[in-house]
PDB file of C-alpha atoms in Angstrom:
ATOM      1  CA  UNK A   1     136.975  81.290  35.604  1.00 71.00           C
ATOM      2  CA  UNK A   2     134.013  83.669  35.365  1.00 85.00           C
ATOM      3  CA  UNK A   3     134.205  87.065  36.975  1.00 93.00           C
ATOM      4  CA  UNK A   4     131.534  87.885  39.550  1.00 94.00           C
ATOM      5  CA  UNK A   5     130.328  91.482  39.833  1.00 95.00           C
ATOM      6  CA  UNK A   6     128.835  92.899  43.029  1.00 96.00           C
ATOM      7  CA  UNK A   7     127.108  96.164  42.048  1.00 95.00           C
ATOM      8  CA  UNK A   8     125.768  98.542  44.661  1.00 97.00           C
ATOM      9  CA  UNK A   9     122.998 100.823  43.485  1.00 96.00           C
ATOM     10  CA  UNK A  10     119.229 101.127  43.092  1.00 95.00           C
ATOM     11  CA  UNK A  11     118.546  97.596  41.817  1.00 94.00           C
ATOM     12  CA  UNK A  12     119.498  94.080  42.809  1.00 94.00           C
ATOM     13  CA  UNK A  13     118.278  90.892  44.379  1.00 95.00           C
ATOM     14  CA  UNK A  14     119.663  91.864  47.817  1.00 98.00           C
ATOM     15  CA  UNK A  15     118.488  94.747  50.021  1.00 98.00           C
ATOM     16  CA  UNK A  16     121.378  96.420  51.805  1.00 98.00           C
ATOM     17  CA  UNK A  17     120.912  96.726  55.551  1.00 98.00           C
ATOM     18  CA  UNK A  18     124.285  98.288  56.411  1.00 98.00           C
ATOM     19  CA  UNK A  19     127.553  99.341  54.812  1.00 97.00           C
ATOM     20  CA  UNK A  20     130.207  99.812  57.486  1.00 97.00           C
ATOM     21  CA  UNK A  21     133.903 100.575  57.106  1.00 98.00           C
ATOM     22  CA  UNK A  22     135.753  98.367  59.587  1.00 98.00           C
ATOM     23  CA  UNK A  23     139.093  99.843  58.513  1.00 97.00           C
ATOM     24  CA  UNK A  24     140.114 102.211  55.754  1.00 97.00           C
ATOM     25  CA  UNK A  25     137.897 104.393  53.569  1.00 97.00           C
ATOM     26  CA  UNK A  26     134.190 103.524  53.315  1.00 96.00           C
ATOM     27  CA  UNK A  27     132.102 102.668  50.296  1.00 97.00           C
ATOM     28  CA  UNK A  28     129.014 104.792  49.614  1.00 97.00           C
ATOM     29  CA  UNK A  29     125.816 103.476  51.184  1.00 97.00           C
ATOM     30  CA  UNK A  30     123.412 102.027  48.610  1.00 97.00           C
ATOM     31  CA  UNK A  31     119.913 100.530  48.922  1.00 98.00           C
ATOM     32  CA  UNK A  32     120.431  97.368  46.790  1.00 97.00           C
ATOM     33  CA  UNK A  33     123.134  94.951  45.686  1.00 97.00           C
ATOM     34  CA  UNK A  34     123.107  92.877  42.527  1.00 95.00           C
ATOM     35  CA  UNK A  35     125.317  89.840  42.101  1.00 95.00           C
ATOM     36  CA  UNK A  36     125.975  88.685  38.549  1.00 92.00           C
ATOM     37  CA  UNK A  37     128.647  87.342  36.284  1.00 87.00           C
ATOM     38  CA  UNK A  38     130.571  89.774  34.127  1.00 76.00           C
ATOM     39  CA  UNK A  39     128.636  88.784  31.002  1.00 67.00           C
ATOM     40  CA  UNK A  40     125.480  90.349  32.487  1.00 66.00           C
ATOM     41  CA  UNK A  41     125.370  94.128  32.324  1.00 60.00           C
ATOM     42  CA  UNK A  42     123.674  94.356  35.729  1.00 60.00           C
ATOM     43  CA  UNK A  43     122.978  97.798  37.151  1.00 62.00           C
ATOM     44  CA  UNK A  44     124.521 100.168  34.630  1.00 70.00           C
ATOM     45  CA  UNK A  45     123.806 103.056  37.019  1.00 86.00           C
ATOM     46  CA  UNK A  46     125.512 101.365  39.992  1.00 93.00           C
ATOM     47  CA  UNK A  47     127.210 103.662  42.499  1.00 95.00           C
ATOM     48  CA  UNK A  48     130.043 101.130  42.801  1.00 96.00           C
ATOM     49  CA  UNK A  49     130.937  97.730  41.384  1.00 94.00           C
ATOM     50  CA  UNK A  50     133.434  95.238  42.772  1.00 96.00           C
ATOM     51  CA  UNK A  51     134.750  92.401  40.641  1.00 95.00           C
ATOM     52  CA  UNK A  52     136.352  89.154  41.698  1.00 95.00           C
ATOM     53  CA  UNK A  53     137.023  85.687  40.434  1.00 94.00           C
ATOM     54  CA  UNK A  54     137.138  82.325  42.046  1.00 89.00           C
ATOM     55  CA  UNK A  55     140.722  81.230  41.661  1.00 77.00           C
ATOM     56  CA  UNK A  56     142.910  78.403  42.793  1.00 70.00           C
ATOM     57  CA  UNK A  57     143.000  77.842  46.542  1.00 72.00           C
ATOM     58  CA  UNK A  58     146.216  79.578  47.486  1.00 72.00           C
ATOM     59  CA  UNK A  59     146.539  78.794  51.187  1.00 74.00           C
ATOM     60  CA  UNK A  60     144.541  75.571  51.477  1.00 80.00           C
ATOM     61  CA  UNK A  61     146.040  72.076  51.520  1.00 75.00           C
ATOM     62  CA  UNK A  62     144.259  69.260  49.671  1.00 87.00           C
ATOM     63  CA  UNK A  63     142.941  67.639  52.877  1.00 87.00           C
ATOM     64  CA  UNK A  64     141.563  70.982  54.053  1.00 80.00           C
ATOM     65  CA  UNK A  65     139.956  71.669  50.682  1.00 79.00           C
ATOM     66  CA  UNK A  66     138.299  68.234  50.705  1.00 85.00           C
ATOM     67  CA  UNK A  67     137.053  68.699  54.286  1.00 82.00           C
ATOM     68  CA  UNK A  68     135.608  72.115  53.419  1.00 81.00           C
ATOM     69  CA  UNK A  69     133.893  70.753  50.298  1.00 82.00           C
ATOM     70  CA  UNK A  70     132.371  67.873  52.268  1.00 87.00           C
ATOM     71  CA  UNK A  71     130.797  70.224  54.838  1.00 87.00           C
ATOM     72  CA  UNK A  72     130.114  73.328  52.737  1.00 88.00           C
ATOM     73  CA  UNK A  73     126.489  74.164  51.986  1.00 91.00           C
ATOM     74  CA  UNK A  74     125.670  75.538  48.569  1.00 91.00           C
ATOM     75  CA  UNK A  75     124.992  79.174  47.895  1.00 94.00           C
ATOM     76  CA  UNK A  76     121.455  80.198  46.956  1.00 94.00           C
ATOM     77  CA  UNK A  77     119.667  78.019  49.532  1.00 97.00           C
ATOM     78  CA  UNK A  78     116.064  79.259  49.986  1.00 97.00           C
ATOM     79  CA  UNK A  79     116.466  79.534  53.781  1.00 97.00           C
ATOM     80  CA  UNK A  80     119.668  81.605  53.462  1.00 98.00           C
ATOM     81  CA  UNK A  81     117.964  84.999  53.261  1.00 98.00           C
ATOM     82  CA  UNK A  82     120.863  86.837  54.924  1.00 98.00           C
ATOM     83  CA  UNK A  83     124.206  87.576  53.321  1.00 98.00           C
ATOM     84  CA  UNK A  84     127.377  89.532  53.888  1.00 98.00           C
ATOM     85  CA  UNK A  85     129.850  90.875  51.386  1.00 98.00           C
ATOM     86  CA  UNK A  86     133.137  91.716  53.077  1.00 98.00           C
ATOM     87  CA  UNK A  87     135.759  93.175  50.723  1.00 98.00           C
ATOM     88  CA  UNK A  88     139.275  93.132  52.188  1.00 98.00           C
ATOM     89  CA  UNK A  89     142.652  94.557  51.193  1.00 98.00           C
ATOM     90  CA  UNK A  90     145.834  93.464  52.890  1.00 97.00           C
ATOM     91  CA  UNK A  91     148.968  95.504  53.440  1.00 98.00           C
ATOM     92  CA  UNK A  92     152.122  95.592  51.353  1.00 97.00           C
ATOM     93  CA  UNK A  93     153.795  93.753  54.248  1.00 98.00           C
ATOM     94  CA  UNK A  94     151.413  90.808  53.692  1.00 97.00           C
ATOM     95  CA  UNK A  95     152.165  90.655  49.979  1.00 96.00           C
ATOM     96  CA  UNK A  96     155.914  90.959  50.638  1.00 98.00           C
ATOM     97  CA  UNK A  97     155.788  87.648  52.510  1.00 96.00           C
ATOM     98  CA  UNK A  98     156.554  84.446  50.635  1.00 96.00           C
ATOM     99  CA  UNK A  99     153.635  82.099  49.917  1.00 91.00           C
ATOM    100  CA  UNK A 100     154.702  79.701  52.689  1.00 92.00           C
ATOM    101  CA  UNK A 101     154.948  82.577  55.178  1.00 95.00           C
ATOM    102  CA  UNK A 102     151.423  83.739  54.310  1.00 93.00           C
ATOM    103  CA  UNK A 103     150.170  80.146  54.699  1.00 89.00           C
ATOM    104  CA  UNK A 104     151.849  79.967  58.118  1.00 92.00           C
ATOM    105  CA  UNK A 105     150.044  83.126  59.256  1.00 93.00           C
ATOM    106  CA  UNK A 106     146.772  82.134  57.576  1.00 89.00           C
ATOM    107  CA  UNK A 107     146.306  78.692  59.087  1.00 86.00           C
ATOM    108  CA  UNK A 108     149.077  77.525  61.391  1.00 87.00           C
ATOM    109  CA  UNK A 109     149.024  80.777  63.426  1.00 91.00           C
ATOM    110  CA  UNK A 110     145.550  82.238  62.850  1.00 91.00           C
ATOM    111  CA  UNK A 111     143.630  78.985  62.167  1.00 91.00           C
ATOM    112  CA  UNK A 112     141.494  80.679  59.506  1.00 91.00           C
ATOM    113  CA  UNK A 113     140.304  77.426  57.914  1.00 89.00           C
ATOM    114  CA  UNK A 114     139.740  75.708  61.264  1.00 91.00           C
ATOM    115  CA  UNK A 115     137.651  78.625  62.490  1.00 94.00           C
ATOM    116  CA  UNK A 116     135.580  78.592  59.303  1.00 93.00           C
ATOM    117  CA  UNK A 117     134.975  74.841  59.614  1.00 92.00           C
ATOM    118  CA  UNK A 118     133.282  75.445  62.983  1.00 95.00           C
ATOM    119  CA  UNK A 119     130.457  77.295  61.183  1.00 95.00           C
ATOM    120  CA  UNK A 120     129.798  74.906  58.300  1.00 95.00           C
ATOM    121  CA  UNK A 121     127.297  74.080  56.917  1.00 96.00           C
ATOM    122  CA  UNK A 122     125.248  76.890  58.541  1.00 96.00           C
ATOM    123  CA  UNK A 123     127.291  79.648  56.878  1.00 97.00           C
ATOM    124  CA  UNK A 124     127.984  79.110  53.176  1.00 96.00           C
ATOM    125  CA  UNK A 125     130.881  81.069  51.750  1.00 94.00           C
ATOM    126  CA  UNK A 126     132.808  81.867  48.618  1.00 94.00           C
ATOM    127  CA  UNK A 127     136.115  83.668  48.309  1.00 93.00           C
ATOM    128  CA  UNK A 128     136.785  85.737  45.216  1.00 95.00           C
ATOM    129  CA  UNK A 129     140.066  87.360  44.265  1.00 95.00           C
ATOM    130  CA  UNK A 130     140.195  90.960  43.067  1.00 95.00           C
ATOM    131  CA  UNK A 131     143.932  91.589  43.296  1.00 94.00           C
ATOM    132  CA  UNK A 132     144.632  89.742  40.039  1.00 87.00           C
ATOM    133  CA  UNK A 133     142.066  91.995  38.310  1.00 92.00           C
ATOM    134  CA  UNK A 134     143.667  95.206  39.640  1.00 94.00           C
ATOM    135  CA  UNK A 135     140.543  95.841  41.711  1.00 95.00           C
ATOM    136  CA  UNK A 136     140.500  98.071  44.839  1.00 95.00           C
ATOM    137  CA  UNK A 137     140.101  95.009  47.117  1.00 98.00           C
ATOM    138  CA  UNK A 138     142.343  91.944  47.214  1.00 97.00           C
ATOM    139  CA  UNK A 139     139.554  89.627  48.366  1.00 96.00           C
ATOM    140  CA  UNK A 140     135.768  89.678  48.180  1.00 97.00           C
ATOM    141  CA  UNK A 141     134.309  87.354  50.799  1.00 96.00           C
ATOM    142  CA  UNK A 142     130.677  86.359  50.258  1.00 97.00           C
ATOM    143  CA  UNK A 143     128.625  84.625  52.944  1.00 98.00           C
ATOM    144  CA  UNK A 144     125.011  83.385  52.993  1.00 98.00           C
ATOM    145  CA  UNK A 145     123.108  82.139  56.048  1.00 98.00           C
ATOM    146  CA  UNK A 146     119.623  81.861  57.524  1.00 98.00           C
ATOM    147  CA  UNK A 147     118.294  84.392  60.063  1.00 98.00           C
ATOM    148  CA  UNK A 148     118.617  81.675  62.744  1.00 98.00           C
ATOM    149  CA  UNK A 149     122.329  81.393  61.939  1.00 98.00           C
ATOM    150  CA  UNK A 150     123.009  85.150  62.157  1.00 98.00           C
ATOM    151  CA  UNK A 151     124.512  84.852  65.691  1.00 98.00           C
ATOM    152  CA  UNK A 152     126.879  82.132  64.444  1.00 97.00           C
ATOM    153  CA  UNK A 153     127.944  84.365  61.559  1.00 98.00           C
ATOM    154  CA  UNK A 154     128.636  87.252  63.955  1.00 98.00           C
ATOM    155  CA  UNK A 155     130.767  84.914  66.063  1.00 98.00           C
ATOM    156  CA  UNK A 156     132.681  83.716  62.982  1.00 97.00           C
ATOM    157  CA  UNK A 157     133.529  87.254  61.890  1.00 98.00           C
ATOM    158  CA  UNK A 158     134.493  88.314  65.428  1.00 97.00           C
ATOM    159  CA  UNK A 159     136.840  85.343  65.810  1.00 97.00           C
ATOM    160  CA  UNK A 160     138.560  85.959  62.472  1.00 96.00           C
ATOM    161  CA  UNK A 161     139.075  89.652  63.243  1.00 97.00           C
ATOM    162  CA  UNK A 162     141.055  88.785  66.400  1.00 97.00           C
ATOM    163  CA  UNK A 163     143.641  86.668  64.572  1.00 96.00           C
ATOM    164  CA  UNK A 164     147.230  87.589  63.751  1.00 95.00           C
ATOM    165  CA  UNK A 165     146.331  87.431  60.059  1.00 95.00           C
ATOM    166  CA  UNK A 166     143.916  90.360  60.532  1.00 96.00           C
ATOM    167  CA  UNK A 167     146.793  92.610  61.608  1.00 96.00           C
ATOM    168  CA  UNK A 168     147.618  92.734  57.877  1.00 97.00           C
ATOM    169  CA  UNK A 169     144.153  93.979  56.840  1.00 98.00           C
ATOM    170  CA  UNK A 170     144.339  97.619  55.747  1.00 98.00           C
ATOM    171  CA  UNK A 171     140.853  98.046  54.382  1.00 98.00           C
ATOM    172  CA  UNK A 172     137.698  96.131  55.221  1.00 98.00           C
ATOM    173  CA  UNK A 173     134.076  96.951  54.481  1.00 98.00           C
ATOM    174  CA  UNK A 174     131.224  94.984  56.061  1.00 98.00           C
ATOM    175  CA  UNK A 175     128.074  94.972  53.911  1.00 98.00           C
ATOM    176  CA  UNK A 176     125.039  93.187  55.362  1.00 98.00           C
ATOM    177  CA  UNK A 177     122.176  92.104  53.132  1.00 98.00           C
ATOM    178  CA  UNK A 178     118.664  90.618  53.169  1.00 98.00           C
ATOM    179  CA  UNK A 179     116.858  88.806  50.389  1.00 95.00           C
TER     180      UNK A 179
END
């Protein structure tokens, strides 16, 4: 599983529009964001770099995974000139729960997957895990969408932030980007 590096600095394929701390300490504001795999050196003068890897789907059942794959648009679509990187860290209370308890909060209570399905294929997404790499964020959520789908993306994020699951989020940064 390759590691993806999101480097904030002076260079990168994405122009940063905003860097906003939703909860917890902020990240420094930067003008550009590069996205590369760990084998590429990227911006060696980056102000910050966040690493994550695509791992096994921890809270998704097979039928949900298949439904998501059937509706998911690919990343890198030419019309998807807007993106968001939303790094998230959850509380010790979240990680103290058993896997089945986290799944219960994630989908049966908060309907995280069901909410996300409402916005496919307009909003493409990828979840990367940083916790296993001892990174400052547990999850790096990457979204791409067209300018016409920006209102739908805002609605998606607003809905997720009102769920019970989000009560366990200790740190969240919302980084908006344009290509």
